mmCIF file of C-alpha atoms in Angstrom:
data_model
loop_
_atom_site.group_PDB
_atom_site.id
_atom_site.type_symbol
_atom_site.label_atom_id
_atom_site.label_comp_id
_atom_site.label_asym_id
_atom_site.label_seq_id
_atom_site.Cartn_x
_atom_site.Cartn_y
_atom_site.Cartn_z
ATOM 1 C CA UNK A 1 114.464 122.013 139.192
ATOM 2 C CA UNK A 2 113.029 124.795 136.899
ATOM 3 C CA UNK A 3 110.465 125.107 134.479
ATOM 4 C CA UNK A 4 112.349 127.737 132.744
ATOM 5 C CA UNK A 5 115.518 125.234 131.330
ATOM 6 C CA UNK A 6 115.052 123.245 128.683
ATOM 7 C CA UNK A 7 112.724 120.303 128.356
ATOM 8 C CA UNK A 8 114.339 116.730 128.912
ATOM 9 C CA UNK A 9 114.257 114.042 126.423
ATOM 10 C CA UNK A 10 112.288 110.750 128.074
ATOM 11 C CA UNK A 11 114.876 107.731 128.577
ATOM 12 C CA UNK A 12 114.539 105.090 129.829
ATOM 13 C CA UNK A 13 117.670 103.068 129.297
ATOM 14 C CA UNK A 14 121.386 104.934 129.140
ATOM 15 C CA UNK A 15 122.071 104.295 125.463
ATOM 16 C CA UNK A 16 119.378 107.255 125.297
ATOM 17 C CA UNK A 17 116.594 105.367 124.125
ATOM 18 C CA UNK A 18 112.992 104.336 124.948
ATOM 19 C CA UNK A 19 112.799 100.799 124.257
ATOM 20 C CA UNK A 20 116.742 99.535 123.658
ATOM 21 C CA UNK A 21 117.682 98.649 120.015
ATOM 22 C CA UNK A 22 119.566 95.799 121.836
ATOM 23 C CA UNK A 23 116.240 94.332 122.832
ATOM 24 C CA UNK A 24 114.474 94.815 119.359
ATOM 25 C CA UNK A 25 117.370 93.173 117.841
ATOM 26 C CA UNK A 26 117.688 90.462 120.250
ATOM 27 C CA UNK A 27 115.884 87.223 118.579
ATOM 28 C CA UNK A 28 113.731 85.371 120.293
ATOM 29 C CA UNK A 29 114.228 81.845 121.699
ATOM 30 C CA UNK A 30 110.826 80.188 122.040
ATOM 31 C CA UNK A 31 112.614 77.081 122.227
ATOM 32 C CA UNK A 32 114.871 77.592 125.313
ATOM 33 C CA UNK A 33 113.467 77.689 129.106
ATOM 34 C CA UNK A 34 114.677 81.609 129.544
ATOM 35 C CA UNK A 35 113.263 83.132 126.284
ATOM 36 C CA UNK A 36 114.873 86.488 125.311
ATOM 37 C CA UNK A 37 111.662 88.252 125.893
ATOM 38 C CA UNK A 38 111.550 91.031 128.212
ATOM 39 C CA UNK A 39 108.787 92.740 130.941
ATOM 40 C CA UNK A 40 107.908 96.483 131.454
ATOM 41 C CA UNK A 41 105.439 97.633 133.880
ATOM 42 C CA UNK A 42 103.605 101.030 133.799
ATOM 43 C CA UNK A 43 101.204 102.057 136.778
ATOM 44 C CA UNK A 44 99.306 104.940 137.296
ATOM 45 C CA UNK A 45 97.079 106.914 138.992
ATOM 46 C CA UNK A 46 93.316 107.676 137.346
ATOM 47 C CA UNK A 47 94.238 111.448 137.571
ATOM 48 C CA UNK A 48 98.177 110.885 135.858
ATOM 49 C CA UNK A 49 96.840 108.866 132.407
ATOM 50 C CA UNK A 50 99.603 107.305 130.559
ATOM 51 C CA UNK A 51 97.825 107.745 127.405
ATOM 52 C CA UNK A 52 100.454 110.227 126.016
ATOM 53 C CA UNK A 53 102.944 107.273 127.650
ATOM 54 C CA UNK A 54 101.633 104.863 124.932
ATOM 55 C CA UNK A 55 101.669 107.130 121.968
ATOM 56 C CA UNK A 56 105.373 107.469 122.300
ATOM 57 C CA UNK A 57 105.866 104.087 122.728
ATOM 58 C CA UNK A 58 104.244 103.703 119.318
ATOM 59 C CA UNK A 59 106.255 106.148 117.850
ATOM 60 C CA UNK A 60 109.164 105.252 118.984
ATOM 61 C CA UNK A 61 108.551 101.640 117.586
ATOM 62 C CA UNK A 62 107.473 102.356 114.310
ATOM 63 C CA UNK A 63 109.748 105.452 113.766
ATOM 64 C CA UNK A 64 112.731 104.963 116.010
ATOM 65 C CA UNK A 65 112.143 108.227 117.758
ATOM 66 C CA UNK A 66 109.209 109.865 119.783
ATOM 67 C CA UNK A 67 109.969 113.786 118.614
ATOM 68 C CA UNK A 68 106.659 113.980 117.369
ATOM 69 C CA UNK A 69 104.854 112.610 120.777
ATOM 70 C CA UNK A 70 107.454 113.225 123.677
ATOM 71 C CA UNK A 71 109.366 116.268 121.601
ATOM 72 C CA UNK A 72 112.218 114.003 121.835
ATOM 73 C CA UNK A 73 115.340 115.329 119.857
ATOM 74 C CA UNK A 74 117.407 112.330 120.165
ATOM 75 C CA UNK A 75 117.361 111.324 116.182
ATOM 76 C CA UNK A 76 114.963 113.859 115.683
ATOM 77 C CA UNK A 77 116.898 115.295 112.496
ATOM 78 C CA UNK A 78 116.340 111.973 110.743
ATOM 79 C CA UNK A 79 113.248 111.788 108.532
ATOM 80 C CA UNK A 80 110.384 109.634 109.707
ATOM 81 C CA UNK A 81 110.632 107.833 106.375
ATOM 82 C CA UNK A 82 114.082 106.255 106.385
ATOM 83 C CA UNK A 83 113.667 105.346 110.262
ATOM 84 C CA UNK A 84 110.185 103.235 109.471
ATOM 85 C CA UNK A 85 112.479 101.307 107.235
ATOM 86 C CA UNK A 86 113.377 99.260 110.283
ATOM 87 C CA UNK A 87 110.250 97.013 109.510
ATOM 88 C CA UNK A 88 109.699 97.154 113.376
ATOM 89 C CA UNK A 89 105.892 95.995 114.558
ATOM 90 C CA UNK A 90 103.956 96.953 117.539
ATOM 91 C CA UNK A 91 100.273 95.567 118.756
ATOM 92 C CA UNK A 92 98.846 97.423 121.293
ATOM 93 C CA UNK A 93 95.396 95.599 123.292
ATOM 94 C CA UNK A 94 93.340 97.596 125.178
ATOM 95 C CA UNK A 95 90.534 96.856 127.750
ATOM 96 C CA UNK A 96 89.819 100.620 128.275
ATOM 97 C CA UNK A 97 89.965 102.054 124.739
ATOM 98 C CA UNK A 98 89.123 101.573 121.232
ATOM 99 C CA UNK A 99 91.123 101.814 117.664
ATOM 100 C CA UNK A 100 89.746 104.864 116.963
ATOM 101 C CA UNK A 101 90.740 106.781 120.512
ATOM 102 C CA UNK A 102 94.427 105.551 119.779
ATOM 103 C CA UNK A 103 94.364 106.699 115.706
ATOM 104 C CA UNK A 104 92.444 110.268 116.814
ATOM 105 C CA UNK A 105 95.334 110.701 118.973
ATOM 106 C CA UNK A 106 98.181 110.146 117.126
ATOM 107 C CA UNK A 107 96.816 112.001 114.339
ATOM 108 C CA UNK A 108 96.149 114.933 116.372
ATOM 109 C CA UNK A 109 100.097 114.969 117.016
ATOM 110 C CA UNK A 110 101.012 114.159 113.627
ATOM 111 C CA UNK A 111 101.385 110.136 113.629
ATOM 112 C CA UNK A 112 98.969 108.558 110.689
ATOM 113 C CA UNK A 113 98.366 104.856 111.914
ATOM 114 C CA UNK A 114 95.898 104.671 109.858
ATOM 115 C CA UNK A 115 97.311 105.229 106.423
ATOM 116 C CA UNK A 116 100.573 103.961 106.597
ATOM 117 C CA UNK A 117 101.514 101.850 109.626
ATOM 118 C CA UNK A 118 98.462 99.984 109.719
ATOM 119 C CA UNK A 119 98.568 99.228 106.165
ATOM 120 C CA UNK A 120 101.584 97.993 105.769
ATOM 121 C CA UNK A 121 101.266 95.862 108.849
ATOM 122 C CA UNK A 122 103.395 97.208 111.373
ATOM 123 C CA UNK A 123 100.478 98.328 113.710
ATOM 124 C CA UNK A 124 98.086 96.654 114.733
ATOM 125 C CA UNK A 125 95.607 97.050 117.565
ATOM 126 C CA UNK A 126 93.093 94.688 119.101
ATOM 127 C CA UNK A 127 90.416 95.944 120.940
ATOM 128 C CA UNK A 128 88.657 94.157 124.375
ATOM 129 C CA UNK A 129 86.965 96.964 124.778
ATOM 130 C CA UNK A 130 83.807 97.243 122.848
ATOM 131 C CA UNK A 131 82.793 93.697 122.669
ATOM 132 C CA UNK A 132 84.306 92.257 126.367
ATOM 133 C CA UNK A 133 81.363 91.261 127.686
ATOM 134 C CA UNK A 134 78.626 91.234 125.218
ATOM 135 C CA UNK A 135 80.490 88.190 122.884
ATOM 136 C CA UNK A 136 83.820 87.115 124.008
ATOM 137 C CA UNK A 137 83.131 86.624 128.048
ATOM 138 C CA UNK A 138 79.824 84.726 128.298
ATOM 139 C CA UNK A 139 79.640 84.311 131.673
ATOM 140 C CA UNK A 140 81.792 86.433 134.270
ATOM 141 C CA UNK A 141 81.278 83.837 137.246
ATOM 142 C CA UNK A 142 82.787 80.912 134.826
ATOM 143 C CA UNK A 143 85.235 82.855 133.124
ATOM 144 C CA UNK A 144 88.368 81.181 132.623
ATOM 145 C CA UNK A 145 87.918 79.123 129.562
ATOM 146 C CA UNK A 146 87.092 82.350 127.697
ATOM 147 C CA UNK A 147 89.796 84.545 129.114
ATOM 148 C CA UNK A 148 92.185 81.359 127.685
ATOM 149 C CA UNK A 149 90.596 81.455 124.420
ATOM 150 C CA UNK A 150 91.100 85.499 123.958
ATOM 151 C CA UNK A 151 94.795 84.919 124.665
ATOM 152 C CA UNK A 152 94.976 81.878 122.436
ATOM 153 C CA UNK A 153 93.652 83.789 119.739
ATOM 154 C CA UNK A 154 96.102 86.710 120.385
ATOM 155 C CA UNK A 155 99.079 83.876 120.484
ATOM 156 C CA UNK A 156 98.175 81.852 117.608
ATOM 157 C CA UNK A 157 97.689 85.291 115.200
ATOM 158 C CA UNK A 158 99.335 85.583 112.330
ATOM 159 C CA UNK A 159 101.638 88.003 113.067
ATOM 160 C CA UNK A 160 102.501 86.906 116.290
ATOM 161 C CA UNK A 161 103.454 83.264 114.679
ATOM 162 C CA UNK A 162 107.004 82.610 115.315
ATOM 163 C CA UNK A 163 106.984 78.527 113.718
ATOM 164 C CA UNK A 164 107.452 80.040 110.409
ATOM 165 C CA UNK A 165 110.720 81.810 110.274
ATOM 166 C CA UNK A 166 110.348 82.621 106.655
ATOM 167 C CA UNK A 167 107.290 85.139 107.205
ATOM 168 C CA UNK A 168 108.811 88.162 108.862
ATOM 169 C CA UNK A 169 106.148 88.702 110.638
ATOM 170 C CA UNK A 170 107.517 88.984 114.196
ATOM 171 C CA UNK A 171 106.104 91.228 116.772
ATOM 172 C CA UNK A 172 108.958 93.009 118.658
ATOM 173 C CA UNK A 173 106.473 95.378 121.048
ATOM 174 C CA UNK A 174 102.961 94.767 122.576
ATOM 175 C CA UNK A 175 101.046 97.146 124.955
ATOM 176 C CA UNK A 176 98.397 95.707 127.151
ATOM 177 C CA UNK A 177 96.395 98.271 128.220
ATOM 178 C CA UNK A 178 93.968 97.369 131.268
ATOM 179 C CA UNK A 179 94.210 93.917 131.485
ATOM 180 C CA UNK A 180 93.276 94.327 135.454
ATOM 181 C CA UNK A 181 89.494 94.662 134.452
ATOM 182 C CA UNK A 182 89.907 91.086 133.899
ATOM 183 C CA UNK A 183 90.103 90.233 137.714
ATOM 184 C CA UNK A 184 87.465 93.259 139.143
ATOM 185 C CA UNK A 185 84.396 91.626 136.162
ATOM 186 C CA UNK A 186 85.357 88.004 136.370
ATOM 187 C CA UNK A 187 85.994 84.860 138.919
ATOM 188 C CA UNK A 188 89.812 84.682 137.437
ATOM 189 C CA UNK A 189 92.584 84.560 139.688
ATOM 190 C CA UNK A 190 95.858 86.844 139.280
ATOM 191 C CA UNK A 191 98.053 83.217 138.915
ATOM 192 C CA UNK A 192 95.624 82.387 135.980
ATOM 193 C CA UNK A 193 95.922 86.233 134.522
ATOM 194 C CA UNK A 194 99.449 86.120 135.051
ATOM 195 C CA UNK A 195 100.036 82.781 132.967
ATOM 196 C CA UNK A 196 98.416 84.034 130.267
ATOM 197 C CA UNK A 197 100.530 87.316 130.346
ATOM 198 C CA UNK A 198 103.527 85.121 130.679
ATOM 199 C CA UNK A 199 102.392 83.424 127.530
ATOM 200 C CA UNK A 200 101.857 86.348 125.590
ATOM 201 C CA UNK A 201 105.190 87.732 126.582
ATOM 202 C CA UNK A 202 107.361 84.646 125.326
ATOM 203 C CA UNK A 203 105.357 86.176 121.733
ATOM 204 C CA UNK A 204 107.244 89.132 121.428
ATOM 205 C CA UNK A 205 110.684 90.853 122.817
ATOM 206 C CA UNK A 206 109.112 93.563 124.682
ATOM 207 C CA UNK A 207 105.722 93.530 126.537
ATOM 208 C CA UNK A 208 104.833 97.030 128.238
ATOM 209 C CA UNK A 209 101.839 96.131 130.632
ATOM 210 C CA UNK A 210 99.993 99.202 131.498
ATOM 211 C CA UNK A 211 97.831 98.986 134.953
ATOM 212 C CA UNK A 212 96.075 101.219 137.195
ATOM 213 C CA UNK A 213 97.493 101.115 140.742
ATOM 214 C CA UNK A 214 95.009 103.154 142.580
ATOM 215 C CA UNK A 215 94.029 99.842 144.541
ATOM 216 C CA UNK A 216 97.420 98.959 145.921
ATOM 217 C CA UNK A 217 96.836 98.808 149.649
ATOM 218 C CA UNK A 218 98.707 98.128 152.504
ATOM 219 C CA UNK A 219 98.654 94.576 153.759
ATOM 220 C CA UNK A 220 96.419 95.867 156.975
ATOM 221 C CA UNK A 221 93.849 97.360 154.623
ATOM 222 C CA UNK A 222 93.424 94.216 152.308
ATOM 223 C CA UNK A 223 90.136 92.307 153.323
ATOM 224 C CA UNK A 224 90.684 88.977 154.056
ATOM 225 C CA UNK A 225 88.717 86.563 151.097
ATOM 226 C CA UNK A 226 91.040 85.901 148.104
ATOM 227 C CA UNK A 227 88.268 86.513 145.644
ATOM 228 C CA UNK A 228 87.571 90.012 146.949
ATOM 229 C CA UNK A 229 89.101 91.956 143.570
ATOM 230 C CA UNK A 230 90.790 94.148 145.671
ATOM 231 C CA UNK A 231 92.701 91.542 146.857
ATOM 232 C CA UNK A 232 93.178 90.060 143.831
ATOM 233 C CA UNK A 233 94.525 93.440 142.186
ATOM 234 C CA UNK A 234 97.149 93.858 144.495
ATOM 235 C CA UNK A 235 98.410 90.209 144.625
ATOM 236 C CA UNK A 236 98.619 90.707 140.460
ATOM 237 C CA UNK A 237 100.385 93.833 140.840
ATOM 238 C CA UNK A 238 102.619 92.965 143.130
ATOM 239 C CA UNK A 239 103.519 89.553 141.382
ATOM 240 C CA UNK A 240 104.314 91.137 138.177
ATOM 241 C CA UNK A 241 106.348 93.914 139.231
ATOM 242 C CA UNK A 242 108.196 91.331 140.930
ATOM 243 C CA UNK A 243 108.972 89.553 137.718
ATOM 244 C CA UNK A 244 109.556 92.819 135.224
ATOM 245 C CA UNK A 245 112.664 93.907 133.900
ATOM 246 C CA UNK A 246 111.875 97.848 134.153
ATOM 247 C CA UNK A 247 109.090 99.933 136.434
ATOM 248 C CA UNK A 248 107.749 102.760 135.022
ATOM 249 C CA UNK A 249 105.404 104.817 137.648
ATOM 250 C CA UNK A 250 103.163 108.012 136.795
ATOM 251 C CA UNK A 251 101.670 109.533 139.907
ATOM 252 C CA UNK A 252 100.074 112.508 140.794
ATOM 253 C CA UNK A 253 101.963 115.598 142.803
ATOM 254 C CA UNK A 254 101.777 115.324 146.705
ATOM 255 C CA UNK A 255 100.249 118.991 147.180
ATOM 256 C CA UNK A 256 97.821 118.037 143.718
ATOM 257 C CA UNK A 257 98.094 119.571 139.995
ATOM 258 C CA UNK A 258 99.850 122.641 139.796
ATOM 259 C CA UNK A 259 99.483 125.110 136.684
ATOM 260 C CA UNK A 260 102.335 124.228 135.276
ATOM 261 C CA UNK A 261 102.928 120.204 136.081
ATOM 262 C CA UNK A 262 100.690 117.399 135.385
ATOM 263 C CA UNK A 263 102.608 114.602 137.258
ATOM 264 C CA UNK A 264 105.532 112.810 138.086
ATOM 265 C CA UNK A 265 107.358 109.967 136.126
ATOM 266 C CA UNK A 266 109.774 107.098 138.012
ATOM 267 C CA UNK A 267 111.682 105.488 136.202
ATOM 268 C CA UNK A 268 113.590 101.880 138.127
ATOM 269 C CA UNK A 269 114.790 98.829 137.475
ATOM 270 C CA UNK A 270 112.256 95.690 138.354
ATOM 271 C CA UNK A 271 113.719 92.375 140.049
ATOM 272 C CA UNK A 272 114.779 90.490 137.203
ATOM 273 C CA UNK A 273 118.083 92.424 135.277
ATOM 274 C CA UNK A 274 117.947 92.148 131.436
ATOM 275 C CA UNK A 275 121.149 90.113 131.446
ATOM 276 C CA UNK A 276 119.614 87.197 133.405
ATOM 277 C CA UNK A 277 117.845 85.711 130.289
ATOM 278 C CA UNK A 278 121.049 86.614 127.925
ATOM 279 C CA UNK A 279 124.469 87.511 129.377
ATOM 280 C CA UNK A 280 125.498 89.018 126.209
ATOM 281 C CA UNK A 281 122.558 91.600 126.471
ATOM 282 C CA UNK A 282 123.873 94.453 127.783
ATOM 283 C CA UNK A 283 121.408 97.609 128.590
ATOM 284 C CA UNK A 284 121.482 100.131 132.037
ATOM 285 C CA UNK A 285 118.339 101.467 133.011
ATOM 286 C CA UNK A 286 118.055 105.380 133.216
ATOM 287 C CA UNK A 287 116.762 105.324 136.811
ATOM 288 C CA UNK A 288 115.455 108.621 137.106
ATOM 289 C CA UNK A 289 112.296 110.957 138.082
ATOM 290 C CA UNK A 290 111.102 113.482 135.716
ATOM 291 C CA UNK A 291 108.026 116.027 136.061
ATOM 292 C CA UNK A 292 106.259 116.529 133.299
ATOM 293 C CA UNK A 293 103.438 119.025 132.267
ATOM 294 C CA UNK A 294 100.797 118.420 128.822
ATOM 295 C CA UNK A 295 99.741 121.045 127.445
ATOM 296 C CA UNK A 296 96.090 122.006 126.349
ATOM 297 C CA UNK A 297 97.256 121.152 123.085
ATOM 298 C CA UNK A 298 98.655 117.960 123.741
ATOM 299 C CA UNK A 299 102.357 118.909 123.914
ATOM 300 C CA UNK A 300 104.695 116.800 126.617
ATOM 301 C CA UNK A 301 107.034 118.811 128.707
ATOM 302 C CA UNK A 302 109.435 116.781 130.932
ATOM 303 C CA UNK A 303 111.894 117.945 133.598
ATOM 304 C CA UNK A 304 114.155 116.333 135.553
ATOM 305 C CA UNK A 305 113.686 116.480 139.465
#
C-alpha cells in the first residue's frame, strides 16, 4: 500500500455501492415469517469514531452517492438534485449524540439536513440522548417497560407505518447509534435489547447498528454474574453479529495513530447471506480492508491494504 496513489472509493457491496439499490428497492414483507429486511453491524473502537461512517451513510441515502462525505466518485458527476429525486428516507437514533452534532456536521461538509432533507421528510433523527434518563427511563433498576415503550413509539411513527400502503412514507435506512448504553444504565438483558432491535428492523430494509466494541473480552476474562454489563455487552455483541447480513469493523492501528492514518476499516460478510430471506436478491459483499486517514478539515482518505 501507498499513501501516494489515489484514494479508494468506500464499497461495501460489488455493484460499487454503499448500501445496494437491490436492497432499497426490495419491498418489504411484514406479513411473511422471513421479512426482506436486512442487518448491518458497525463496531468500533473509542479512539476510531465512525462518526464520518454515518454521515456517508446519510448521504448516500438521501443523494445516492457519498462524494461529498467519503469523496466518493462513483456517480459523483450527477447533480445532487436529480439523485434526491429517489424519495429515499433515512432515520438515524442516537444514544450518544444530538440533532444538532449530526446537522453541524454535515453542513460543515456541504450536506444541508436541515433545509431540505428534513423538510421534506426524508431525514429524520430521534434523539435518546438528551432526555434518556431524566423523562423517558424512570427507573434504571425496573427498566424494561420503558425501554418497550421507546421502541413502540419508534415502530408505531408515522413514517415508519407500513399498514397504509397509500402513504409513501416508508423508511428504507435507520442508524442506531449506541443502543449498548441501554444494557451498562439499566437491568435489561441483551435477549430483551435484541427483540426490540429485531422489531425495529422488520420496520425498514436496512438497519445499520452502530456499537462500541471496546468491551469484547475473551471468554476467560468475562466475570461470571449475567447482570454484570460487561457480560451483558459481549453476549449482545456477539448475538447480533451472529444474525447480521454485513460486518463493518473500524479499529485502531496495531503500532497506534500514525501522521498520516487514522484507522483501519473491515469490511465481511455476517452469518446470515442476503439471499436467505429472498433468493431472487442477489448482492456480493466487497470483503475488503481499507486504511483511511481524516483530515483536520474533515476530509476522508481511504486506501486499500
Amino acid at each position: 500500500m501507498s499513501l501516494n496513489n489515489p484514494s479508494q472509493d468506500l464499497i461495501f457491496f460489488k455493484d460499487n455501492s454503499l448500501i445496494s439499490k437491490k436492497i432499497l428497492n426490495n419491498e418489504i414483507n411484514t406479513k411473511s415469517k422471513n421479512s426482506n429486511s436486512y442487518l448491518s453491524v458497525i463496531t468500533y473502537n473509542q479512539s476510531t469514531s465512525p462518526n464520518w461512517l454515518i454521515n456517508g451513510l446519510i448521504e448516500d441515502t438521501l443523494f445516492g452517492n457519498a462524494s461529498k462525505s467519503l469523496n466518493n466518485h462513483e456517480l459523483s458527476n450527477v447533480s445532487n438534485e436529480s439523485i434526491s429525486n429517489t424519495n429515499r428516507r433515512i432515520m438515524v437514533i442516537s444514544f450518544l449524540h444530538n440533532k444538532e452534532f449530526y446537522i453541524k456536521n454535515c453542513k460543515r461538509i456541504g450536506i444541508n439536513l436541515e433545509d431540505k432533507q428534513e423538510k421534506e421528510g426524508k431525514f429524520q433523527f430521534i434523539d435518546y440522548f438528551n432526555d434518556l434518563f431524566i423523562n423517558l427511563i424512570k427507573n434504571p433498576n425496573d427498566a424494561l417497560k420503558d425501554i418497550n415503550k421507546m421502541f413502540d413509539d419508534i415502530i408505531n411513527n408515522s413514517s415508519l407505518d407500513k399498514n397504509d400502503d397509500d402513504n409513501g412514507s416508508d423508511v428504507d435506512v435507520i442508524i442506531l447509534e449506541g443502543v449498548e448504553i441501554l444494557l451498562f444504565a439499566t437491568n435489561i438483558a441483551s435477549n430483551e435489547l435484541l427483540f426490540n432491535i429485531n422489531r425495529l428492523n422488520k420496520k425498514c430494509r436496512q438497519l445499520f447498528v452502530v456499537s462500541s466494541k471496546d468491551c469484547l473480552k475473551k471468554h476467560e476474562e468475562l466475570v461470571t454474574p449475567s447482570a454484570d454489563p460487561m457480560v451483558k455487552i459481549n453476549e449482545f455483541l456477539i448475538k447480533l453479529l451472529h444474525r447480521s447480513q454485513l460486518n463493518i469493523t473500524l479499529e485502531p492501528l496495531i503500532t497506534g495513530r500514525a501522521k498520516d492514518i487514522t484507522g483501519s476499516l473491515i469490511i465481511s460478510k455476517g452469518c446470515i447471506p442476503y439471499d436467505d430471506n429472498d433468493e431472487n436478491l442477489s448482492v456480493s459483499i466487497n470483503e475488503k480492508e481499507y486504511v483511511y486517514h481524516i483530515t483536520k478539515d474533515s476530509q476522508v482518505k481511504l486506501f486499500y491494504r
